[in-house]
Coordinates of C-alpha atoms in Angstrom, one line a residue:
A3 CA 131.1 86.1 95.8
P4 CA 134.8 86.7 95.0
G5 CA 134.7 87.9 91.8
L6 CA 132.4 90.7 92.3
R7 CA 135.0 92.1 94.3
S8 CA 136.9 92.8 91.8
L9 CA 134.8 94.6 89.8
G10 CA 135.0 98.6 90.3
R11 CA 133.2 100.0 91.7
S12 CA 132.1 103.0 88.6
E13 CA 131.5 98.9 86.1
R14 CA 129.1 98.0 89.3
T15 CA 127.7 101.2 89.8
A16 CA 126.9 101.0 85.3
D17 CA 125.9 96.7 85.3
T18 CA 123.1 99.2 88.3
I19 CA 121.8 101.5 84.9
E20 CA 121.6 99.0 83.1
E21 CA 119.1 97.0 85.3
V22 CA 117.1 100.0 86.7
V23 CA 117.1 101.0 82.7
T24 CA 115.8 97.1 80.9
A25 CA 113.3 97.2 84.7
A26 CA 111.9 100.8 83.5
D27 CA 111.7 99.4 79.9
L28 CA 109.9 96.8 80.7
L29 CA 107.4 97.9 83.3
A30 CA 106.8 101.0 80.7
K31 CA 105.4 98.8 78.3
D32 CA 103.5 96.3 80.6
K33 CA 102.3 100.5 82.1
K34 CA 102.7 98.9 85.4
G35 CA 104.1 102.1 87.9
A36 CA 107.4 102.6 89.3
L37 CA 109.5 104.2 91.8
I38 CA 113.3 103.2 91.2
V39 CA 115.4 106.3 93.8
M40 CA 119.0 106.2 93.2
E41 CA 120.9 107.7 96.9
R42 CA 124.4 109.7 95.4
A43 CA 126.0 112.1 98.4
I44 CA 123.5 112.8 100.6
G45 CA 122.5 108.7 102.3
L46 CA 118.7 108.7 102.4
R47 CA 118.9 106.0 105.4
N48 CA 115.5 107.5 106.7
Y49 CA 113.2 106.9 103.6
V50 CA 115.1 103.2 103.7
E51 CA 114.6 102.5 107.5
S52 CA 110.3 103.4 106.1
G53 CA 109.8 100.9 103.6
I54 CA 110.8 96.5 103.9
P55 CA 115.0 95.4 104.3
L56 CA 116.2 94.1 101.0
D57 CA 118.9 94.0 101.3
A58 CA 119.4 92.2 97.2
A59 CA 121.3 92.6 93.9
V60 CA 120.2 94.9 91.7
S61 CA 118.8 92.8 89.1
Y62 CA 115.7 94.0 86.5
D63 CA 114.0 90.7 87.7
L64 CA 114.1 92.0 90.9
L65 CA 112.6 94.7 90.2
T66 CA 109.2 93.8 87.8
T67 CA 108.4 92.4 90.1
I68 CA 108.8 94.2 93.0
F69 CA 106.3 96.4 91.3
E70 CA 103.6 93.5 90.3
P71 CA 99.9 95.8 91.1
K72 CA 98.8 92.4 94.1
T73 CA 102.1 93.3 95.2
R74 CA 103.2 93.9 99.2
L75 CA 105.6 95.8 98.0
H76 CA 104.4 98.0 95.2
D77 CA 104.0 100.6 97.1
G78 CA 106.7 102.9 97.5
A79 CA 109.6 103.6 96.5
V80 CA 112.3 101.3 95.8
I81 CA 115.9 102.8 96.9
I82 CA 119.3 101.6 95.4
Q83 CA 121.8 102.4 97.2
E84 CA 125.9 101.3 96.2
D85 CA 124.7 99.4 94.1
R86 CA 122.5 97.5 95.9
V87 CA 117.8 97.3 96.6
A88 CA 117.8 98.5 99.8
A89 CA 114.3 99.0 100.3
A90 CA 111.3 98.8 99.0
A91 CA 107.7 100.1 99.7
C92 CA 109.1 103.5 101.0
F93 CA 107.6 106.3 101.2
L94 CA 108.6 109.5 100.5
P95 CA 108.0 113.0 100.8
L96 CA 105.0 113.8 98.9
T97 CA 105.9 117.8 97.1
V98 CA 103.4 120.4 97.0
S99 CA 104.1 122.4 94.4
P100 CA 101.3 123.8 91.9
K101 CA 104.0 123.5 88.7
L102 CA 103.8 119.7 88.6
D103 CA 101.0 119.1 86.0
R104 CA 97.7 118.0 87.2
D105 CA 97.5 115.0 85.2
L106 CA 100.4 113.6 87.3
G107 CA 99.8 111.4 90.9
T108 CA 101.7 110.6 94.3
R109 CA 104.5 108.8 91.6
H110 CA 105.9 111.8 90.1
R111 CA 104.6 114.4 94.0
A112 CA 106.9 111.6 95.3
A113 CA 109.6 111.5 93.1
V114 CA 109.8 115.3 92.9
G115 CA 109.0 116.1 96.4
L116 CA 112.3 113.7 97.5
T117 CA 114.8 115.0 95.2
E118 CA 113.2 119.0 95.7
E119 CA 115.1 117.2 99.8
C120 CA 118.2 116.4 98.7
D121 CA 120.7 114.5 95.5
A122 CA 118.7 111.5 94.9
V123 CA 117.5 110.6 91.5
A124 CA 114.3 109.5 91.1
V125 CA 112.9 107.4 88.0
V126 CA 109.3 106.9 87.5
V127 CA 107.1 105.0 85.8
S128 CA 103.4 105.8 84.7
E129 CA 101.3 103.6 84.9
E130 CA 98.9 105.5 82.9
R131 CA 100.9 106.6 80.3
G132 CA 103.4 103.7 80.1
E133 CA 105.4 106.4 80.1
I134 CA 109.3 107.0 81.8
S135 CA 110.4 110.4 83.4
V136 CA 113.4 111.6 85.9
A137 CA 113.4 113.4 88.7
I138 CA 116.3 115.6 89.3
A139 CA 116.8 118.7 92.0
G140 CA 113.0 118.6 92.4
R141 CA 112.4 118.8 88.6
L142 CA 110.9 116.8 86.3
E143 CA 112.1 115.6 82.5
R144 CA 109.1 113.8 81.2
K145 CA 108.8 111.0 78.1
L146 CA 112.9 109.1 78.3
T147 CA 113.4 106.9 76.2
P148 CA 115.1 103.7 77.2
E149 CA 118.4 105.7 75.7
S150 CA 117.8 108.8 76.7
L151 CA 117.6 107.8 80.4
R152 CA 120.3 105.2 80.2
Q153 CA 122.3 109.1 79.5
R154 CA 120.3 110.4 82.4
L155 CA 121.9 107.7 84.8
Q156 CA 124.6 107.6 83.9
T157 CA 125.3 112.0 83.5
L158 CA 124.0 112.0 86.8
V159 CA 125.0 109.0 88.7
L160 CA 128.2 107.8 87.2
Q161 CA 130.1 110.7 86.2
R162 CA 129.1 113.0 89.3
K163 CA 129.4 111.3 92.3
G164 CA 127.8 113.5 94.9
R165 CA 127.4 117.0 92.7
F166 CA 123.3 118.5 92.5
S167 CA 122.3 118.5 88.3

């Protein structure tokens, strides 16, 4: 669409963040697990290629549909590259860190594992607790509200394109 081209990159990224926050909030309320990865400076092509290619606009409708427990795509991660949903059902490396709480499952281990290896940001929704977390640089920040998630993503994805933080 010609209208989209006129939108600045940062406006598109702000919209992407809104859609991710809305999806995380809805999934958390429904206690549906999710793992959404946002690429930053380091490319995630290998991980994208492990999944099902989508190349779709980022919308909370699409994200919440992907993570419906009965869909074929709900297992694994969604990867967002340049404000597009690049792929779903992607495999990520699992952390072997003993520091991660024992009560956290594969999704959280994958979020931490990926962010130990690159500068991506991973948003995790726990189906057990309906809790939203963010993984960055191998660390997990837990029990985020939609508002605190929005602020973290704005800081990490909008303001710091390409820097570890």
